[in-house]
Amino acid sequence: MTRMRMRNISTVVGAAIVTAYGGAVIINSPSISANDYGGGSRLEALRKKLHAPDAVVPSRETQQSALMAATKANPLDVLVIGGGATGTGAALDAVTRGLKVGLVEREDFASGTSSRSTKLLHGGVRYLEKAVFNLDYGQFKLVLHALEERKHVIDNAPHLCHALPCMTPCFNWFEVVYFWMGLKMYDLVAGRQLLHLSRYYSTKESVELFPTLAREGKDRSLRGTVVYYDGQMNDSRLNVGLACTAALAGASVLNHAEVVSLLKDDAGKRIIGARIRDNLTGEEFDTYAKVIVNASGPFCDALRKMVDKNAKEMISPSSGVHIILPDYYSPEGMGLIVPKTKDGRVVFMLPWLGRTIAGTTDSSTNITYLPEPHEDEIQFILDAISDYLNVKVRRVDVLSAWSGIRPLAVDPTAKSTESISRDHVVCEDYPGLVTITGGKWTTYRSMAEDAVNAAIKSGQLTPSNGCVTNNLCIVGGQGWEPSSFTVLAQQYKRMKSTHSGKVVPGEMDSAAAKHLSHAYGTLAERVAAIAQNESLGKRLAHGYPYLEAEVAYCARNEYCESAIDFIARRTRLAFLETDAARRALPRVIEILANEHKWDNSRQKEELQKATEFLKTFKSSNNAQFHDGKHS
């Protein structure tokens, strides 16, 4: 019998009592101690293991051998299928509870939805609006829970996450009062998880903070703005960090490994393993586990139908398109969010990694591995943001564009994807196969916790402790400080090989040092050492801080197995500018070939695949640079 449930968030907020009357919200929430999560000496020992100066992830070959060694007689406790945020989060959760864990991912960690997000860690201010006006306690609990999880993510990956002020323009005094009150309520609900207080800025102050913001337009005048704070992240770097942290903790994680079929016991009544194909070599093998966790995002129904072809679909896929524009569209350190456009959707412009990210769309779509944005969706975003800017918005300024598929949990009564719940669903509709879907990046950790709890119950597993991931830094996060980059700038050189073969020293400038520090955290010195000692200190693309040393480091330490892995997920070059990514490809492939011992045939194949991949970012229509000129 199918057993399905929506997450009961009241177990997280405890005995939260909420009263919404006359605009007042009163919250009384008990604190949660570390002991509730199995803290103590084991947790400290785990932290020392993960953040030891000499800690190195096991090789891919070692990880595959461990999966192959999981037999019927000696199975894994948990096998996770899917290497996105939820899947890697579940692997980390399970292994840190003392369970024997494996994870396989068909492509690469974060290759799907988890690298194509809005890059925001948000509590869901829109859900708070629905909660108040509809007196919907369920929506209110979603906000409470997301705000708590937002704080966990930022604290556990401080090098990859930060608070971001977001400006909401107001064009009449009613909007000023309405948004100010709503965002003050958001501050109140956040409580101890508050990042910074929201506040109102006059028109003059707003334009000083956001110079491209229009004062006038379409028979309206700007009356000021309200600025509030949410979190921002580097999503795929965070996802890769989770996978590497799980590997260091003892999980056997394997990317580019596809599930060909699921294996049943002799009676045919329970799933006990999976047939895996290594997509890099074509080799197939069986691995066994007491429980399988299906965390394959948009593809979770396809996996379920391997067991039962008549399984009812659990997700409603929604397409979210984003574009990247030059940095001059938005100031560094300030985003712009329009809560409601003319067709009722939210549009935003946010600074991200030295560029401006704008979006998004929210429309029904078909499930494909490499979704592509349509030109009309790109134009919709450009038209929407142009209503709020005093600069000309041009298609030729788009540096990159991509589409991501949100695997929203199905609500049978929903009339559009906007009303479908962003909560997640955990179910076990076939013994031994636990599926988790829905949710959002911000709540990945608690989604993983729920999935592991369900797996423990299904397999009658015996973990040595409870969940500890609410207070566990990922690799590179422990001891990191915003000033950590100064050590790199002061102590390392970027040794560069010229075309003639001569090695010349270069400065580890602030841009490169800050990038390495934020991307790799406390492990950044390992990358800087490669740049200095192996003469791999040259930049890969003009205008970007990415270094050749990163290619070698990621190949050795982050399971980077292809050129696409590097330009899309170990660094974000493909997402930031397709033309720059195209120009960097030959050198990226050359270094990876040296690391992985590729022959000429494999190098040509890598170039072809990566070039085709960039086409799905509308590379032919994006900004091009010839002889230093923008065209």
XYZ file of C-alpha atoms in Angstrom:
631
model
C 0.000 0.000 0.000
C 1.261 3.458 -0.836
C 2.394 5.434 2.173
C 2.724 9.133 1.456
C 2.964 12.153 3.688
C 3.723 15.811 3.450
C 6.386 16.930 5.921
C 4.916 17.766 9.305
C 6.869 20.868 10.045
C 5.337 21.192 13.464
C 7.884 18.587 14.603
C 10.598 21.130 13.743
C 9.084 24.257 15.230
C 7.885 22.326 18.253
C 4.954 23.810 20.046
C 4.926 26.983 17.983
C 1.822 28.993 18.698
C 0.835 31.531 16.112
C -1.828 34.174 16.372
C -2.620 36.333 13.355
C -5.004 39.055 14.403
C -5.066 42.653 13.431
C -1.690 42.328 11.709
C 0.052 40.954 14.812
C 2.000 37.703 14.796
C 3.062 36.152 18.089
C 5.521 33.271 18.076
C 6.461 31.124 21.034
C 8.925 28.471 19.927
C 11.056 26.316 22.242
C 14.745 25.988 21.486
C 16.203 22.746 20.159
C 19.355 21.459 21.814
C 22.268 19.848 19.992
C 21.639 16.673 21.953
C 18.322 16.253 20.121
C 20.429 15.619 17.023
C 22.831 13.150 18.552
C 25.557 15.668 19.305
C 28.501 15.202 21.645
C 31.918 13.580 21.346
C 31.013 11.625 18.207
C 30.119 14.881 16.477
C 33.437 16.439 17.461
C 35.325 13.381 16.205
C 33.428 13.635 12.933
C 34.329 17.295 12.545
C 38.015 16.548 13.120
C 37.887 13.831 10.467
C 36.178 16.040 7.883
C 38.355 19.097 8.432
C 41.721 17.484 9.073
C 44.518 19.314 7.206
C 45.474 16.129 5.343
C 41.930 14.929 4.581
C 41.578 13.819 0.943
C 38.518 12.283 -0.713
C 38.914 8.659 -1.854
C 39.556 8.214 -5.569
C 36.702 7.488 -7.947
C 38.105 3.984 -8.486
C 38.050 3.363 -4.733
C 34.463 4.538 -4.501
C 33.346 2.295 -7.365
C 35.115 -0.706 -5.828
C 33.281 -0.109 -2.544
C 29.928 -0.097 -4.351
C 30.819 -3.271 -6.228
C 31.757 -4.907 -2.908
C 28.224 -4.400 -1.542
C 26.694 -7.861 -2.013
C 23.462 -9.581 -1.014
C 25.243 -11.017 1.996
C 26.932 -7.738 2.912
C 24.778 -4.899 1.565
C 24.940 -1.176 2.106
C 22.456 0.222 4.581
C 21.356 2.938 2.155
C 21.926 3.508 -1.560
C 20.978 7.013 -2.705
C 20.110 7.520 -6.364
C 20.591 11.113 -7.457
C 23.476 13.521 -6.835
C 21.592 16.781 -6.501
C 21.204 18.769 -3.295
C 18.741 16.367 -1.697
C 20.620 13.234 -2.750
C 24.043 14.375 -1.551
C 22.393 15.804 1.553
C 20.788 12.413 2.250
C 24.112 10.600 1.752
C 25.816 12.987 4.182
C 23.000 12.661 6.715
C 22.970 8.864 6.571
C 26.742 8.364 6.753
C 27.081 10.774 9.680
C 24.524 8.673 11.548
C 26.948 5.774 11.286
C 25.228 3.990 8.393
C 26.959 2.308 5.444
C 26.081 4.506 2.476
C 26.476 4.651 -1.293
C 25.358 7.238 -3.847
C 25.204 7.111 -7.636
C 24.462 9.925 -10.068
C 23.847 9.441 -13.788
C 25.708 12.576 -14.834
C 27.503 14.829 -12.360
C 26.729 16.224 -8.940
C 24.335 19.178 -9.403
C 24.079 18.474 -13.142
C 20.304 18.976 -13.111
C 18.051 21.302 -11.177
C 20.506 21.919 -8.350
C 22.898 23.958 -10.528
C 20.106 25.888 -12.282
C 18.462 27.565 -9.314
C 17.798 31.227 -8.571
C 20.838 31.108 -6.231
C 18.680 32.385 -3.350
C 18.279 30.891 0.105
C 14.915 32.307 1.030
C 12.345 31.886 3.734
C 9.437 32.361 1.332
C 8.108 35.846 1.945
C 5.336 35.185 -0.604
C 4.128 32.244 1.459
C 3.913 34.523 4.485
C 1.598 36.815 2.507
C -0.622 33.832 1.637
C -0.527 32.635 5.235
C -1.774 35.968 6.591
C -4.444 36.719 3.997
C -5.733 33.150 3.768
C -5.245 32.427 7.477
C -3.283 29.392 6.305
C -1.260 27.935 9.164
C 0.331 25.382 6.807
C 1.868 28.149 4.701
C 3.039 29.878 7.869
C 4.828 26.746 9.039
C 6.550 26.550 5.652
C 7.967 30.032 6.228
C 9.090 29.252 9.779
C 10.797 26.094 8.669
C 12.495 27.654 5.645
C 13.860 30.533 7.743
C 15.363 28.062 10.198
C 16.906 26.001 7.399
C 18.226 29.127 5.667
C 20.281 29.894 8.762
C 21.614 26.305 8.909
C 22.783 26.425 5.273
C 24.545 29.778 5.669
C 26.236 28.717 8.908
C 27.360 25.341 7.510
C 28.810 26.750 4.268
C 29.851 30.328 5.119
C 32.311 30.565 2.228
C 29.603 29.770 -0.331
C 26.633 31.614 1.205
C 25.979 35.162 2.382
C 23.193 37.581 3.219
C 21.938 39.682 0.290
C 19.841 42.866 0.579
C 16.907 42.853 -1.841
C 15.173 46.083 -2.863
C 11.435 46.210 -3.611
C 10.343 49.351 -5.526
C 7.136 51.096 -4.418
C 5.178 53.354 -6.789
C 2.489 54.644 -4.419
C 2.249 55.221 -0.692
C -0.046 52.243 -0.217
C 2.709 49.978 -1.594
C 5.222 51.609 0.737
C 3.081 50.847 3.797
C 2.018 47.405 2.537
C 5.524 46.149 1.726
C 7.064 47.759 4.818
C 4.551 46.072 7.123
C 4.833 42.745 5.324
C 8.625 42.713 5.473
C 8.667 43.800 9.110
C 6.453 40.797 9.775
C 9.006 38.690 7.872
C 11.702 40.036 10.234
C 9.548 39.207 13.234
C 8.853 35.671 12.076
C 12.577 35.107 11.417
C 13.324 35.816 15.073
C 16.772 34.498 15.984
C 17.300 33.454 12.347
C 17.091 37.090 11.208
C 19.932 38.091 8.865
C 19.434 41.888 9.024
C 16.477 44.181 9.674
C 14.472 45.432 6.701
C 14.026 49.174 6.220
C 12.500 51.849 3.988
C 14.610 54.103 1.738
C 13.439 57.339 0.119
C 13.517 57.753 -3.653
C 16.786 59.692 -3.457
C 18.411 57.098 -1.187
C 17.125 54.241 -3.363
C 18.621 55.640 -6.552
C 21.946 56.203 -4.792
C 21.939 52.550 -3.732
C 20.678 51.273 -7.104
C 21.709 53.762 -9.825
C 19.960 51.965 -12.703
C 16.578 52.018 -10.937
C 14.036 54.178 -12.803
C 12.458 57.094 -10.945
C 9.668 57.543 -13.492
C 7.926 55.333 -15.987
C 4.545 54.369 -17.435
C 2.540 57.045 -15.633
C 4.042 56.306 -12.238
C 6.681 57.729 -9.932
C 8.936 55.931 -7.505
C 7.946 56.665 -3.890
C 10.842 54.794 -2.351
C 11.858 51.202 -1.746
C 11.781 48.647 1.049
C 14.934 46.562 1.458
C 14.949 43.179 3.165
C 17.522 40.395 3.419
C 17.617 36.827 2.188
C 20.517 34.471 1.549
C 22.482 33.890 -1.661
C 24.682 30.923 -2.574
C 26.854 29.328 -5.229
C 24.526 26.370 -5.709
C 26.619 23.816 -7.609
C 29.734 24.500 -5.514
C 27.621 23.858 -2.417
C 26.278 20.656 -3.973
C 29.769 19.403 -4.859
C 30.875 20.305 -1.336
C 28.110 18.122 0.105
C 29.204 15.187 -2.079
C 32.846 15.571 -1.047
C 31.904 15.936 2.619
C 29.860 12.741 2.418
C 32.843 10.989 0.773
C 35.211 12.134 3.520
C 32.717 10.905 6.124
C 32.787 7.430 4.560
C 30.058 7.366 1.909
C 30.862 5.808 -1.470
C 29.773 8.496 -3.946
C 30.036 7.922 -7.688
C 29.107 10.375 -10.414
C 28.591 9.428 -14.070
C 27.046 6.161 -12.858
C 23.553 5.386 -14.139
C 20.940 3.059 -12.678
C 20.019 0.594 -15.434
C 17.519 -1.408 -13.384
C 16.431 -2.064 -9.818
C 16.975 -5.473 -8.249
C 14.347 -7.380 -6.267
C 14.643 -10.134 -3.696
C 13.921 -13.757 -4.619
C 10.257 -13.369 -3.716
C 9.977 -10.248 -5.875
C 8.476 -8.282 -2.995
C 11.272 -5.850 -2.059
C 13.909 -3.745 -3.806
C 17.345 -4.840 -2.605
C 19.782 -3.204 -5.026
C 20.485 -1.699 -8.413
C 22.278 -2.500 -11.629
C 24.730 0.345 -12.305
C 26.474 1.378 -15.518
C 29.657 3.439 -15.290
C 29.001 5.950 -18.072
C 32.724 6.731 -18.376
C 33.779 3.142 -19.147
C 30.531 1.383 -20.051
C 31.165 -1.220 -17.332
C 28.099 -2.539 -15.482
C 27.887 -3.957 -11.969
C 25.364 -4.751 -9.232
C 25.305 -3.113 -5.818
C 23.018 -4.095 -2.965
C 21.432 -2.107 -0.137
C 18.839 -2.622 2.552
C 17.021 0.515 1.358
C 17.151 2.598 -1.822
C 16.499 6.359 -1.575
C 15.198 7.798 -4.830
C 16.323 11.443 -4.876
C 16.513 11.860 -8.646
C 14.557 15.108 -8.834
C 12.542 15.486 -12.050
C 13.410 11.895 -12.953
C 12.060 10.288 -9.766
C 8.931 9.027 -11.535
C 11.034 7.352 -14.241
C 12.887 5.454 -11.531
C 9.668 4.467 -9.782
C 8.297 3.162 -13.063
C 11.250 0.785 -13.311
C 9.450 -1.088 -10.533
C 5.841 -0.385 -11.467
C 5.141 0.996 -14.927
C 1.689 2.067 -13.745
C 2.994 4.100 -10.799
C 1.095 7.367 -10.423
C 3.253 10.408 -11.185
C 4.295 12.415 -8.146
C 5.711 15.583 -9.669
C 4.533 18.430 -11.828
C 7.583 19.821 -13.632
C 7.886 23.590 -13.865
C 10.382 25.503 -15.990
C 12.401 28.347 -14.525
C 14.480 30.416 -16.968
C 17.288 32.747 -15.874
C 19.611 35.039 -17.795
C 22.976 36.608 -17.000
C 23.647 40.266 -17.804
C 26.735 42.476 -17.325
C 27.484 43.804 -13.860
C 26.392 47.355 -14.718
C 22.737 46.306 -14.675
C 22.801 46.031 -10.880
C 25.148 47.340 -8.191
C 27.374 44.985 -6.263
C 25.683 43.901 -3.060
C 22.089 44.923 -3.812
C 19.328 42.965 -5.554
C 16.035 44.136 -7.017
C 12.868 42.083 -6.578
C 9.480 42.963 -8.080
C 6.868 40.904 -6.216
C 4.226 41.120 -8.914
C 4.629 41.895 -12.624
C 1.798 42.635 -15.024
C 1.089 38.907 -15.372
C 1.436 38.239 -11.640
C 4.886 36.656 -11.571
C 7.942 37.627 -9.560
C 10.908 39.135 -11.422
C 14.305 39.899 -9.935
C 17.794 41.148 -10.724
C 20.550 40.033 -8.377
C 24.327 40.527 -8.329
C 26.019 37.124 -8.575
C 29.721 36.314 -9.001
C 30.464 39.684 -10.592
C 27.533 39.619 -13.013
C 23.756 40.184 -12.829
C 21.320 37.281 -12.761
C 17.741 38.038 -13.826
C 14.615 35.916 -13.939
C 12.463 34.012 -13.678
C 9.711 32.212 -15.477
C 7.391 29.653 -13.919
C 5.566 27.562 -16.487
C 4.668 23.930 -17.121
C 7.249 21.972 -19.083
C 8.274 18.533 -20.243
C 11.041 16.649 -18.463
C 14.285 16.564 -20.432
C 17.866 16.099 -19.316
C 19.110 19.366 -20.848
C 16.204 21.839 -20.841
C 16.706 24.907 -23.008
C 15.259 28.385 -22.557
C 13.029 29.658 -25.346
C 13.770 33.035 -26.871
C 10.315 34.312 -25.880
C 11.092 33.463 -22.232
C 14.373 35.367 -22.429
C 12.554 38.320 -23.982
C 9.853 38.169 -21.294
C 12.520 38.626 -18.609
C 14.191 41.460 -20.525
C 10.841 43.229 -21.027
C 9.880 42.756 -17.379
C 13.078 44.242 -15.939
C 13.110 47.089 -18.477
C 9.947 48.464 -16.842
C 11.972 49.227 -13.719
C 15.312 50.425 -15.128
C 16.546 53.696 -16.588
C 18.977 51.965 -18.989
C 18.336 50.349 -22.329
C 17.837 46.594 -21.908
C 19.222 44.679 -24.901
C 19.175 41.045 -25.981
C 22.780 41.451 -27.138
C 23.798 42.043 -23.509
C 22.720 38.551 -22.435
C 25.881 36.623 -21.560
C 24.213 33.286 -20.785
C 20.711 31.862 -20.386
C 19.492 28.616 -18.945
C 16.406 26.707 -17.960
C 15.958 24.544 -14.863
C 13.198 22.068 -14.070
C 11.616 22.357 -10.639
C 10.241 18.966 -9.503
C 7.196 20.331 -7.685
C 5.143 17.970 -5.535
C 1.760 17.398 -7.125
C -1.320 18.896 -5.513
C -4.372 17.418 -7.327
C -6.410 20.585 -6.703
C -3.769 22.957 -8.100
C -4.726 24.970 -11.175
C -1.253 26.275 -11.971
C 2.337 25.635 -10.994
C 2.302 28.797 -8.889
C -0.239 27.275 -6.488
C 1.465 23.903 -6.207
C 3.030 23.395 -2.802
C 6.776 23.970 -2.499
C 6.764 21.477 0.340
C 8.210 18.035 -0.230
C 6.800 14.539 -0.293
C 8.330 11.347 1.066
C 6.776 8.032 0.130
C 7.495 4.321 -0.063
C 5.077 2.916 -2.595
C 7.162 -0.210 -3.110
C 8.997 -1.903 -0.223
C 12.645 -0.930 -0.131
C 12.283 2.121 -2.398
C 11.866 5.436 -0.568
C 11.199 8.420 -2.832
C 11.624 12.082 -1.930
C 10.613 14.901 -4.257
C 9.442 18.515 -4.241
C 10.820 21.096 -1.844
C 13.458 23.714 -2.596
C 17.194 24.306 -2.214
C 16.789 26.171 1.065
C 15.288 23.131 2.791
C 17.497 20.444 1.224
C 18.963 19.486 4.620
C 15.651 18.764 6.317
C 14.390 17.008 3.180
C 17.407 14.734 3.411
C 16.731 14.186 7.103
C 13.152 13.123 6.359
C 14.300 10.771 3.602
C 16.866 9.106 5.876
C 14.310 8.795 8.683
C 11.979 7.017 6.248
C 14.828 4.774 5.054
C 15.717 3.805 8.635
C 12.110 2.860 9.277
C 11.785 0.926 6.012
C 14.988 -1.071 6.455
C 14.794 -1.336 10.239
C 18.285 0.132 10.307
C 20.230 0.837 13.475
C 22.084 4.166 13.233
C 24.600 4.943 15.957
C 23.215 8.451 16.510
C 20.580 10.883 15.332
C 20.833 13.532 12.622
C 23.766 15.942 13.094
C 23.725 17.877 9.817
C 22.016 20.939 11.304
C 25.355 21.864 12.866
C 27.980 20.368 10.555
C 30.138 22.474 8.242
C 30.840 21.115 4.795
C 34.443 20.804 3.615
C 36.144 24.188 3.482
C 33.665 25.821 5.837
C 35.123 25.078 9.271
C 37.164 28.044 10.479
C 36.660 30.118 7.299
C 36.510 33.897 7.672
C 35.723 36.620 5.110
C 39.299 37.848 5.587
C 40.817 34.436 4.780
C 41.650 35.547 1.234
C 44.370 37.866 2.549
C 46.566 34.870 3.402
C 46.460 33.794 -0.255
C 47.227 37.297 -1.499
C 50.171 37.677 0.882
C 51.762 34.235 0.707
C 51.258 32.881 -2.825
C 52.291 33.730 -6.357
C 50.567 32.778 -9.593
C 53.319 31.152 -11.647
C 52.367 31.247 -15.329
C 53.758 29.444 -18.353
C 54.051 31.596 -21.469
C 53.536 30.308 -25.020
C 57.290 29.983 -25.363
C 57.439 27.745 -22.286
C 59.002 30.318 -20.001
C 57.609 30.467 -16.454
C 56.910 33.968 -15.146
C 55.584 35.026 -11.728
C 52.298 36.853 -11.333
C 50.569 38.506 -8.421
C 47.917 36.592 -6.485
C 45.695 39.650 -6.795
C 42.662 40.297 -4.624
C 40.158 39.172 -7.267
C 41.807 35.755 -7.657
C 42.402 35.393 -3.910
C 38.805 36.289 -3.020
C 37.465 33.908 -5.642
C 39.565 30.981 -4.407
C 38.665 31.708 -0.799
C 34.931 31.826 -1.473
C 34.896 28.850 -3.833
C 37.056 26.476 -1.788
C 36.964 27.914 1.718
C 39.834 26.789 3.916
C 40.983 24.451 1.129
C 41.841 27.411 -1.101
C 45.510 27.232 -0.108
C 45.708 23.810 -1.766
C 44.603 25.384 -5.049
C 46.951 28.331 -4.609
C 49.839 25.912 -3.997
C 49.139 24.205 -7.335
C 49.068 27.598 -9.062
C 52.435 28.441 -7.553
C 54.271 25.108 -7.582
C 53.008 23.624 -10.847
C 53.004 26.804 -12.936
C 49.224 26.747 -13.345
C 48.565 30.311 -12.245
C 47.238 31.734 -15.510
C 43.609 32.828 -15.814
C 41.397 30.604 -17.960
C 39.241 33.400 -19.356
C 39.701 37.148 -19.701
C 37.678 39.063 -17.121
C 37.172 36.110 -14.783
C 39.256 35.008 -11.769
C 39.258 31.280 -12.586
C 42.772 29.777 -12.634
C 44.293 26.834 -14.478
C 45.192 25.343 -11.089
C 41.491 24.836 -10.364
C 41.170 22.349 -13.217
C 43.908 20.170 -11.762
C 42.630 20.537 -8.215
C 39.048 19.624 -9.124
C 40.205 16.607 -11.126
C 42.184 15.348 -8.133
C 39.883 16.323 -5.266
C 36.325 16.913 -6.497
C 35.529 14.087 -8.932
C 35.686 16.412 -11.965
C 35.561 13.896 -14.820
C 34.722 16.013 -17.880
C 35.124 19.479 -19.336
C 31.418 20.130 -18.756
C 31.815 19.180 -15.093
C 34.390 21.935 -14.789
C 32.930 24.829 -16.806
C 29.395 24.323 -15.490
C 29.676 23.066 -11.916
C 33.201 23.203 -10.421
C 33.368 26.739 -11.764
C 30.365 28.680 -13.089
C 31.831 29.933 -16.337
C 29.156 28.386 -18.588
C 26.447 30.010 -16.486
C 28.206 33.378 -16.386
C 29.242 33.762 -20.018
C 29.019 31.203 -22.796
C 31.569 32.982 -24.994
C 34.182 32.985 -22.214
C 33.475 29.314 -21.481
C 33.937 28.437 -25.163
C 37.285 30.235 -25.274
C 38.481 28.482 -22.088
C 37.586 24.965 -23.257
C 40.813 24.009 -25.096
C 43.002 24.763 -22.069
C 40.542 23.120 -19.645
C 40.565 19.968 -21.759
C 44.356 20.028 -22.065
C 44.785 20.068 -18.266
C 42.088 17.434 -17.685
C 43.718 15.232 -20.323
C 46.967 15.415 -18.403
C 45.213 14.561 -15.122
C 43.051 11.721 -16.468
C 45.406 10.443 -19.198
C 43.027 11.114 -22.085
C 44.075 10.335 -25.653
C 43.455 12.657 -28.611
C 40.167 10.973 -29.452
C 38.779 11.590 -25.961
C 39.932 15.213 -26.067
C 38.091 15.821 -29.346
C 35.004 14.153 -27.911
C 35.162 16.392 -24.841
C 35.388 19.521 -26.989
C 32.417 18.448 -29.097
C 30.249 17.552 -26.088
C 31.058 20.786 -24.264
C 30.370 22.889 -27.357
C 26.980 21.195 -27.790
C 26.287 21.704 -24.082
C 26.917 25.445 -24.384
C 24.361 25.628 -27.199
C 21.662 24.756 -24.640
C 22.573 28.097 -22.984
C 21.672 29.883 -26.252
C 25.384 30.504 -26.868
C 24.905 31.450 -30.530
C 22.534 34.298 -29.585
C 24.456 35.577 -26.577
C 27.023 38.347 -26.367
C 30.172 37.657 -28.373
C 33.526 39.392 -28.112
C 35.816 39.740 -31.127
C 39.152 41.533 -30.818
C 37.957 43.005 -27.544
C 34.779 44.407 -29.083
C 31.287 43.500 -27.925
C 29.016 42.306 -30.735
